[in-house]
Tab-separated table of C-alpha atoms in Angstrom:
chain	number	residue	atom	x	y	z
A	1	MET	CA	85.985	72.284	121.146
A	2	SER	CA	85.385	68.985	119.412
A	3	HIS	CA	82.063	67.755	118.106
A	4	ASN	CA	82.430	63.997	117.799
A	5	PRO	CA	85.185	63.595	115.236
A	6	ASP	CA	84.410	59.850	115.300
A	7	HIS	CA	81.007	60.689	113.792
A	8	THR	CA	78.974	59.251	116.671
A	9	ARG	CA	75.646	60.964	117.252
A	10	PRO	CA	76.152	64.045	119.453
A	11	GLU	CA	74.056	64.540	122.578
A	12	ASN	CA	72.838	67.950	121.417
A	13	ALA	CA	71.901	66.915	117.879
A	14	VAL	CA	68.358	67.568	116.706
A	15	GLU	CA	66.033	64.662	117.472
A	16	ALA	CA	63.915	63.203	114.707
A	17	ASP	CA	60.686	64.810	115.975
A	18	GLU	CA	62.235	68.240	116.569
A	19	PRO	CA	62.153	71.022	113.959
A	20	ARG	CA	65.279	70.759	111.864
A	21	PRO	CA	66.757	74.012	110.531
A	22	ARG	CA	67.418	73.978	106.829
A	23	ILE	CA	71.133	74.617	106.344
A	24	THR	CA	72.408	75.304	102.852
A	25	VAL	CA	76.137	74.795	102.252
A	26	LEU	CA	77.793	76.735	99.422
A	27	SER	CA	80.903	74.763	98.501
A	28	ASP	CA	83.413	74.824	95.676
A	29	THR	CA	82.526	71.230	94.748
A	30	ALA	CA	79.261	69.423	94.095
A	31	GLU	CA	80.066	66.952	96.887
A	32	GLY	CA	80.617	69.666	99.488
A	33	PRO	CA	83.429	69.797	102.048
A	34	ALA	CA	84.873	66.508	103.274
A	35	SER	CA	83.379	67.019	106.733
A	36	ILE	CA	79.827	67.601	105.452
A	37	GLU	CA	78.495	64.376	106.991
A	38	ARG	CA	79.147	65.764	110.459
A	39	LEU	CA	76.431	68.358	109.895
A	40	ARG	CA	73.588	66.005	109.052
A	41	ASP	CA	72.631	65.360	112.685
A	42	TYR	CA	71.978	69.073	113.128
A	43	GLY	CA	69.597	69.933	110.323
A	44	ASP	CA	68.303	69.471	106.819
A	45	ILE	CA	71.480	69.906	104.779
A	46	ARG	CA	71.481	71.096	101.164
A	47	VAL	CA	74.835	71.182	99.349
A	48	THR	CA	75.312	73.637	96.493
A	49	HIS	CA	78.304	74.649	94.391
A	50	ASP	CA	77.154	77.245	91.846
A	51	GLU	CA	74.507	79.871	91.193
A	52	THR	CA	71.979	77.404	89.770
A	53	SER	CA	72.106	74.900	92.614
A	54	LEU	CA	72.205	77.684	95.212
A	55	ARG	CA	69.190	79.415	93.712
A	56	GLU	CA	67.275	76.135	93.961
A	57	ALA	CA	68.303	75.464	97.566
A	58	LEU	CA	67.946	78.925	99.122
A	59	PRO	CA	64.139	79.160	99.339
A	60	GLY	CA	63.221	78.112	102.881
A	61	SER	CA	66.844	77.945	104.064
A	62	GLU	CA	67.444	79.545	107.456
A	63	ILE	CA	71.215	79.207	107.601
A	64	LEU	CA	73.847	79.506	104.882
A	65	LEU	CA	77.305	78.042	105.464
A	66	VAL	CA	79.781	79.349	102.879
A	67	THR	CA	82.902	77.221	102.475
A	68	ASP	CA	83.868	78.662	99.078
A	69	PHE	CA	85.236	82.091	99.999
A	70	ARG	CA	85.921	83.016	96.359
A	71	THR	CA	82.354	82.506	95.210
A	72	GLU	CA	80.242	85.067	93.394
A	73	ALA	CA	77.235	82.730	93.361
A	74	LEU	CA	75.603	84.141	96.487
A	75	GLU	CA	75.217	87.660	95.147
A	76	ALA	CA	73.765	86.289	91.915
A	77	ALA	CA	71.321	83.959	93.708
A	78	TRP	CA	70.473	86.350	96.549
A	79	PRO	CA	66.896	87.125	95.397
A	80	ALA	CA	65.998	83.475	96.180
A	81	ALA	CA	67.000	83.892	99.857
A	82	ASP	CA	63.534	84.301	101.353
A	83	SER	CA	64.091	82.840	104.846
A	84	LEU	CA	67.750	83.358	105.738
A	85	ARG	CA	68.456	84.247	109.348
A	86	TRP	CA	72.228	83.747	109.486
A	87	VAL	CA	75.194	83.508	107.092
A	88	HIS	CA	78.440	81.926	108.274
A	89	ALA	CA	81.687	82.138	106.291
A	90	ALA	CA	84.092	79.277	106.975
A	91	SER	CA	86.996	81.649	106.317
A	92	ALA	CA	88.587	84.628	108.014
A	93	GLY	CA	88.000	86.881	105.011
A	94	VAL	CA	84.443	87.829	104.067
A	95	ASP	CA	85.160	90.339	101.306
A	96	GLN	CA	83.415	88.225	98.658
A	97	LEU	CA	80.207	88.270	100.715
A	98	MET	CA	80.070	92.014	101.273
A	99	PHE	CA	77.721	92.869	98.407
A	100	ASP	CA	75.183	95.626	98.944
A	101	ALA	CA	72.049	93.508	99.385
A	102	LEU	CA	73.579	91.408	102.165
A	103	VAL	CA	75.312	94.359	103.808
A	104	ASP	CA	72.065	96.324	103.878
A	105	SER	CA	70.022	93.407	105.234
A	106	ASP	CA	69.522	92.599	108.920
A	107	ILE	CA	70.941	89.094	108.444
A	108	PRO	CA	74.009	88.553	110.660
A	109	VAL	CA	77.244	87.313	109.094
A	110	THR	CA	79.858	85.445	111.117
A	111	ASN	CA	83.299	84.234	110.126
A	112	ALA	CA	86.041	81.801	111.120
A	113	GLN	CA	88.162	84.270	113.048
A	114	GLY	CA	90.585	82.495	115.374
A	115	ILE	CA	90.901	79.183	113.549
A	116	PHE	CA	93.898	80.082	111.413
A	117	ASP	CA	95.695	82.616	113.616
A	118	ARG	CA	98.430	80.402	115.036
A	119	SER	CA	99.185	78.595	111.772
A	120	ILE	CA	99.462	81.864	109.851
A	121	ALA	CA	101.706	83.333	112.534
A	122	GLU	CA	103.983	80.292	112.281
A	123	TYR	CA	104.120	80.775	108.502
A	124	VAL	CA	105.167	84.410	108.918
A	125	LEU	CA	107.845	83.606	111.482
A	126	GLY	CA	109.084	80.811	109.215
A	127	ALA	CA	109.351	83.217	106.277
A	128	ILE	CA	111.268	85.730	108.402
A	129	LEU	CA	113.714	83.015	109.431
A	130	MET	CA	114.086	81.788	105.853
A	131	PHE	CA	115.047	85.283	104.733
A	132	ALA	CA	117.399	85.880	107.659
A	133	LYS	CA	119.187	82.546	107.340
A	134	ASP	CA	119.235	82.596	103.508
A	135	THR	CA	117.487	79.235	103.453
A	136	ARG	CA	116.501	79.459	99.800
A	137	ALA	CA	120.157	79.748	98.800
A	138	ASN	CA	121.065	76.871	101.151
A	139	ILE	CA	118.572	74.644	99.357
A	140	ALA	CA	119.891	75.709	95.950
A	141	TYR	CA	123.509	75.067	96.968
A	142	GLN	CA	122.559	71.685	98.390
A	143	GLN	CA	120.942	70.715	95.101
A	144	GLN	CA	124.095	71.847	93.304
A	145	ARG	CA	126.313	69.933	95.798
A	146	ARG	CA	128.205	73.161	96.505
A	147	TRP	CA	129.767	74.159	99.830
A	148	VAL	CA	129.295	77.927	100.076
A	149	HIS	CA	129.991	79.458	103.474
A	150	ARG	CA	128.669	82.931	104.249
A	151	ASP	CA	127.380	84.987	107.171
A	152	THR	CA	123.651	85.408	107.661
A	153	GLU	CA	121.396	87.719	109.661
A	154	SER	CA	120.032	87.544	113.189
A	155	ILE	CA	116.383	88.443	113.712
A	156	PHE	CA	116.915	89.507	117.324
A	157	GLY	CA	115.978	93.165	117.746
A	158	LYS	CA	114.697	93.515	114.191
A	159	ARG	CA	111.567	95.599	113.688
A	160	VAL	CA	108.324	94.109	112.402
A	161	LEU	CA	105.449	96.312	111.258
A	162	VAL	CA	102.169	94.344	111.158
A	163	ALA	CA	99.622	96.056	108.909
A	164	GLY	CA	96.407	94.711	110.391
A	165	ALA	CA	96.602	94.449	114.170
A	166	GLY	CA	93.632	92.147	114.711
A	167	SER	CA	93.553	88.550	115.918
A	168	ILE	CA	95.874	87.224	113.188
A	169	GLY	CA	98.157	90.235	113.468
A	170	ARG	CA	98.349	89.870	117.231
A	171	GLU	CA	99.353	86.215	116.963
A	172	ILE	CA	102.019	87.150	114.428
A	173	GLY	CA	103.209	89.823	116.812
A	174	ARG	CA	103.187	87.417	119.747
A	175	LEU	CA	105.482	84.912	118.014
A	176	CYS	CA	107.793	87.595	116.658
A	177	LYS	CA	108.100	89.197	120.082
A	178	ALA	CA	108.829	85.784	121.635
A	179	VAL	CA	112.011	85.520	119.537
A	180	GLY	CA	113.156	89.015	120.477
A	181	MET	CA	111.787	91.134	117.648
A	182	ASP	CA	110.256	94.572	118.164
A	183	VAL	CA	106.656	94.609	116.888
A	184	THR	CA	104.429	97.552	116.063
A	185	GLY	CA	100.968	97.412	114.544
A	186	ILE	CA	98.790	99.322	112.116
A	187	ALA	CA	95.036	99.415	112.743
A	188	ARG	CA	92.086	101.501	111.626
A	189	ARG	CA	92.595	103.689	114.678
A	190	ALA	CA	95.655	104.228	116.876
A	191	ARG	CA	95.650	102.746	120.346
A	192	ASP	CA	98.097	102.319	123.174
A	193	GLY	CA	100.731	99.631	123.001
A	194	ASP	CA	100.299	96.423	124.981
A	195	GLU	CA	102.038	93.145	125.806
A	196	VAL	CA	102.359	92.331	122.073
A	197	PHE	CA	102.670	95.619	120.196
A	198	SER	CA	105.048	98.306	121.407
A	199	ALA	CA	102.682	100.727	119.632
A	200	VAL	CA	99.620	100.583	117.375
A	201	HIS	CA	99.417	103.363	114.818
A	202	ALA	CA	96.475	104.522	112.723
A	203	ALA	CA	96.283	103.326	109.116
A	204	ASP	CA	96.370	106.940	107.948
A	205	ASP	CA	99.851	107.236	109.452
A	206	ILE	CA	101.381	104.102	107.916
A	207	ASP	CA	103.714	106.016	105.588
A	208	ALA	CA	105.531	107.529	108.549
A	209	HIS	CA	106.374	104.080	109.929
A	210	LEU	CA	107.238	102.068	106.813
A	211	PRO	CA	110.866	103.331	106.598
A	212	ASP	CA	111.636	101.997	110.105
A	213	ALA	CA	110.577	98.394	109.489
A	214	ASP	CA	112.857	95.489	108.668
A	215	TYR	CA	109.799	93.339	107.895
A	216	VAL	CA	106.393	94.602	106.789
A	217	VAL	CA	103.629	92.016	107.231
A	218	VAL	CA	100.157	92.448	105.719
A	219	ALA	CA	97.537	90.782	107.939
A	220	ALA	CA	94.584	93.039	107.145
A	221	PRO	CA	91.218	92.039	105.672
A	222	LEU	CA	90.319	93.176	102.162
A	223	THR	CA	88.025	96.195	102.346
A	224	GLU	CA	87.496	99.317	100.281
A	225	ALA	CA	90.075	101.002	102.480
A	226	THR	CA	92.757	98.313	102.050
A	227	GLU	CA	92.335	97.449	98.355
A	228	HIS	CA	95.603	98.391	96.595
A	229	TRP	CA	96.861	99.691	99.940
A	230	PHE	CA	100.434	98.737	99.041
A	231	ASP	CA	101.403	100.406	95.800
A	232	ALA	CA	104.528	101.917	94.252
A	233	ARG	CA	104.538	104.832	96.679
A	234	ARG	CA	104.434	102.574	99.740
A	235	PHE	CA	107.125	100.217	98.449
A	236	ALA	CA	109.318	103.256	97.738
A	237	ALA	CA	108.810	104.338	101.357
A	238	MET	CA	110.131	101.043	102.730
A	239	ALA	CA	113.792	100.504	103.612
A	240	LYS	CA	115.864	98.917	100.844
A	241	HIS	CA	116.825	96.031	103.133
A	242	ALA	CA	113.196	95.361	104.182
A	243	ARG	CA	111.181	92.263	103.305
A	244	PHE	CA	107.472	92.350	102.533
A	245	ILE	CA	105.157	89.490	103.631
A	246	ASN	CA	101.509	89.213	102.538
A	247	ILE	CA	99.199	86.687	104.202
A	248	GLY	CA	96.142	88.969	104.029
A	249	ARG	CA	94.517	89.205	100.607
A	250	GLY	CA	96.087	89.526	97.172
A	251	PRO	CA	94.238	92.682	96.054
A	252	ILE	CA	95.662	94.602	99.011
A	253	VAL	CA	98.821	94.782	96.871
A	254	VAL	CA	99.306	96.254	93.400
A	255	THR	CA	101.229	93.282	92.024
A	256	ASP	CA	102.943	95.115	89.167
A	257	ASP	CA	104.226	97.718	91.612
A	258	LEU	CA	105.577	94.984	93.881
A	259	VAL	CA	107.368	93.349	90.947
A	260	ASP	CA	108.920	96.683	90.005
A	261	ALA	CA	110.031	97.282	93.596
A	262	LEU	CA	111.700	93.871	93.697
A	263	VAL	CA	113.357	94.240	90.294
A	264	ASN	CA	114.605	97.737	91.087
A	265	GLN	CA	115.823	96.633	94.546
A	266	GLN	CA	113.628	99.123	96.354
A	267	ILE	CA	112.971	96.278	98.810
A	268	ALA	CA	115.050	93.186	99.490
A	269	GLY	CA	112.447	90.453	99.131
A	270	ALA	CA	108.876	89.260	99.490
A	271	ALA	CA	107.025	86.248	100.888
A	272	LEU	CA	103.600	85.886	99.294
A	273	ASP	CA	100.805	83.485	100.135
A	274	VAL	CA	98.035	85.442	98.395
A	275	PHE	CA	97.817	87.102	94.996
A	276	GLU	CA	95.568	89.386	92.987
A	277	GLN	CA	95.039	86.525	90.536
A	278	GLU	CA	94.788	83.003	91.945
A	279	PRO	CA	96.146	80.642	90.823
A	280	LEU	CA	99.068	82.811	89.798
A	281	PRO	CA	99.701	82.264	86.045
A	282	ALA	CA	102.722	80.081	85.323
A	283	GLU	CA	104.265	82.785	83.145
A	284	HIS	CA	104.131	85.452	85.856
A	285	ALA	CA	107.429	87.157	86.676
A	286	LEU	CA	107.164	86.407	90.415
A	287	TRP	CA	107.794	82.688	89.849
A	288	GLY	CA	111.350	83.248	88.686
A	289	MET	CA	112.516	85.754	91.270
A	290	GLY	CA	115.284	84.618	93.586
A	291	ASN	CA	114.266	87.016	96.351
A	292	VAL	CA	110.635	85.824	96.515
A	293	LEU	CA	109.099	83.019	98.589
A	294	MET	CA	105.676	81.863	97.412
A	295	SER	CA	102.916	79.488	98.489
A	296	ALA	CA	99.451	78.656	97.173
A	297	HIS	CA	97.135	80.517	99.612
A	298	MET	CA	97.817	77.933	102.298
A	299	ALA	CA	99.511	79.802	105.135
A	300	GLY	CA	96.698	78.996	107.558
A	301	ASP	CA	95.804	75.507	106.363
A	302	PHE	CA	97.105	73.147	109.032
A	303	ILE	CA	96.307	69.433	109.131
A	304	GLY	CA	92.831	69.212	110.664
A	305	TRP	CA	91.627	72.711	109.732
A	306	ARG	CA	88.477	71.448	108.010
A	307	ASP	CA	87.249	69.713	111.153
A	308	ALA	CA	88.166	72.771	113.212
A	309	LEU	CA	85.971	74.923	110.978
A	310	ILE	CA	83.016	72.569	111.415
A	311	ASP	CA	83.585	72.507	115.187
A	312	GLN	CA	83.432	76.281	115.271
A	313	PHE	CA	80.275	76.395	113.141
A	314	LEU	CA	78.548	73.825	115.355
A	315	ASP	CA	79.463	75.780	118.484
A	316	ASN	CA	77.852	78.838	116.960
A	317	LEU	CA	74.855	76.790	115.790
A	318	GLU	CA	74.196	75.819	119.408
A	319	ARG	CA	74.158	79.511	120.302
A	320	TRP	CA	71.809	80.273	117.417
A	321	GLN	CA	69.395	77.514	118.466
A	322	ARG	CA	69.347	78.861	122.036
A	323	GLY	CA	68.805	82.400	120.836
A	324	ASP	CA	72.139	83.523	122.247
A	325	THR	CA	74.432	86.112	120.690
A	326	LEU	CA	76.540	84.672	117.882
A	327	PHE	CA	80.294	84.957	118.200
A	328	ASN	CA	82.563	86.302	115.442
A	329	GLU	CA	79.781	88.490	114.073
A	330	VAL	CA	81.131	90.625	111.249
A	331	SER	CA	80.686	94.373	111.070
A	332	LYS	CA	79.254	94.303	107.571
A	333	HIS	CA	79.980	97.949	106.843
A	334	HIS	CA	83.623	97.528	107.876
A	335	GLY	CA	84.024	94.044	106.389
A	336	TYR	CA	85.493	92.179	109.348
A	337	ALA	CA	84.699	90.888	112.829
A	338	PRO	CA	85.733	93.020	115.807
A	339	GLY	CA	89.320	92.238	116.738
A	340	SER	CA	90.315	91.109	113.226
A	341	ALA	CA	91.732	94.357	111.843
C-alpha cells in the first residue's frame, strides 16, 4: 500500500485538534531516515540517534520506531521509557531489541517482515546462478581480455536446503523451485511439505540433511538457538561440491570455521551478505578468496525500500489507532514474527 509518496496530506492523518501520538524514531543519523517527513502528519515526531538523545525523547513517547537495527541505545536508555505502548523495528531482524527488560514487558514489538522477501530471494537465486555459470571467472577473464572456454553447471534438479523456512525462506524456495530446483526447508519444528518445500525438517535434524544439499542457504533470524549454528562440524557435514549462502545474520556463522572450510576445500564456495563483524575489516581473509561472493548487507535493499518500510509502519499505525491487532507482531521469547523462521 502507498501512503502519499508525493507528500500530500493523507486523508487519515491526525487533524490539528486531535490527540497526536508521540512517536520517537531511533535512527543511525541525527537527521533520521530520508522519509521521516512523511511521518509528521501522523504524530509528534522526535528523532534520536544515540543513547543521550533517546533518553531525552523517550519520556511520554507512546510509539518507538527503530530504523537502526544495530543499535544498543535502546537497552541503555530503556529506564526512560515510561509511556511506551508499541515498538516497531523497520527491519526483519529484531535480535538487537531482544534484551530482557523489553522481552519481559507487555509492550508489543512488530517488525518489517515481508518487505525484503522478494529482493532477498532474487539475490540468492542470482548467487546460485553466478556459481553455476562461473560468472566471477567470466568477469576476470573479460578484464584480462582472455578467451577461455569451459563447461559450466546446470542448476536444474539441484538440491537447495533453506535453513529458516519462514517468509524469506519460502520466497527463496519459491524462486528456486520455479527454475527446477528441489527445495527442502529447516524450521524450528518439522512439518509436512507443501507447494514450495518438498519437506520441512526440524532444526535438531539439520545434520542429517546437510550432506544431500548442493546449496545451503541461511535465512533464519538470529536467536540464542541459531547463534553460531554453522560451525566447523556443520561445514564438515556438507558435500565438498556444495555452496553456502548466508543472507540471515552474520553471527549465525562461526566465520573462522567458514574460512577454514573454504581454504581446506570442505565446501566449494560461499556467498555472504552478512558477517559477524560489519563492516568486514579490509584485511580479512574472505576478501581475497576466489570462491567467495560478498556484498555489504544489502541483499534485501531494493530501490524504494525506505518508502516501503514507512508505508508498512503507517498501515500498522492505522491499526494501532483503531485498537486493532497489529500485524507482524514478534514472539519476543522466540525472537521473530510468526512465519519468519
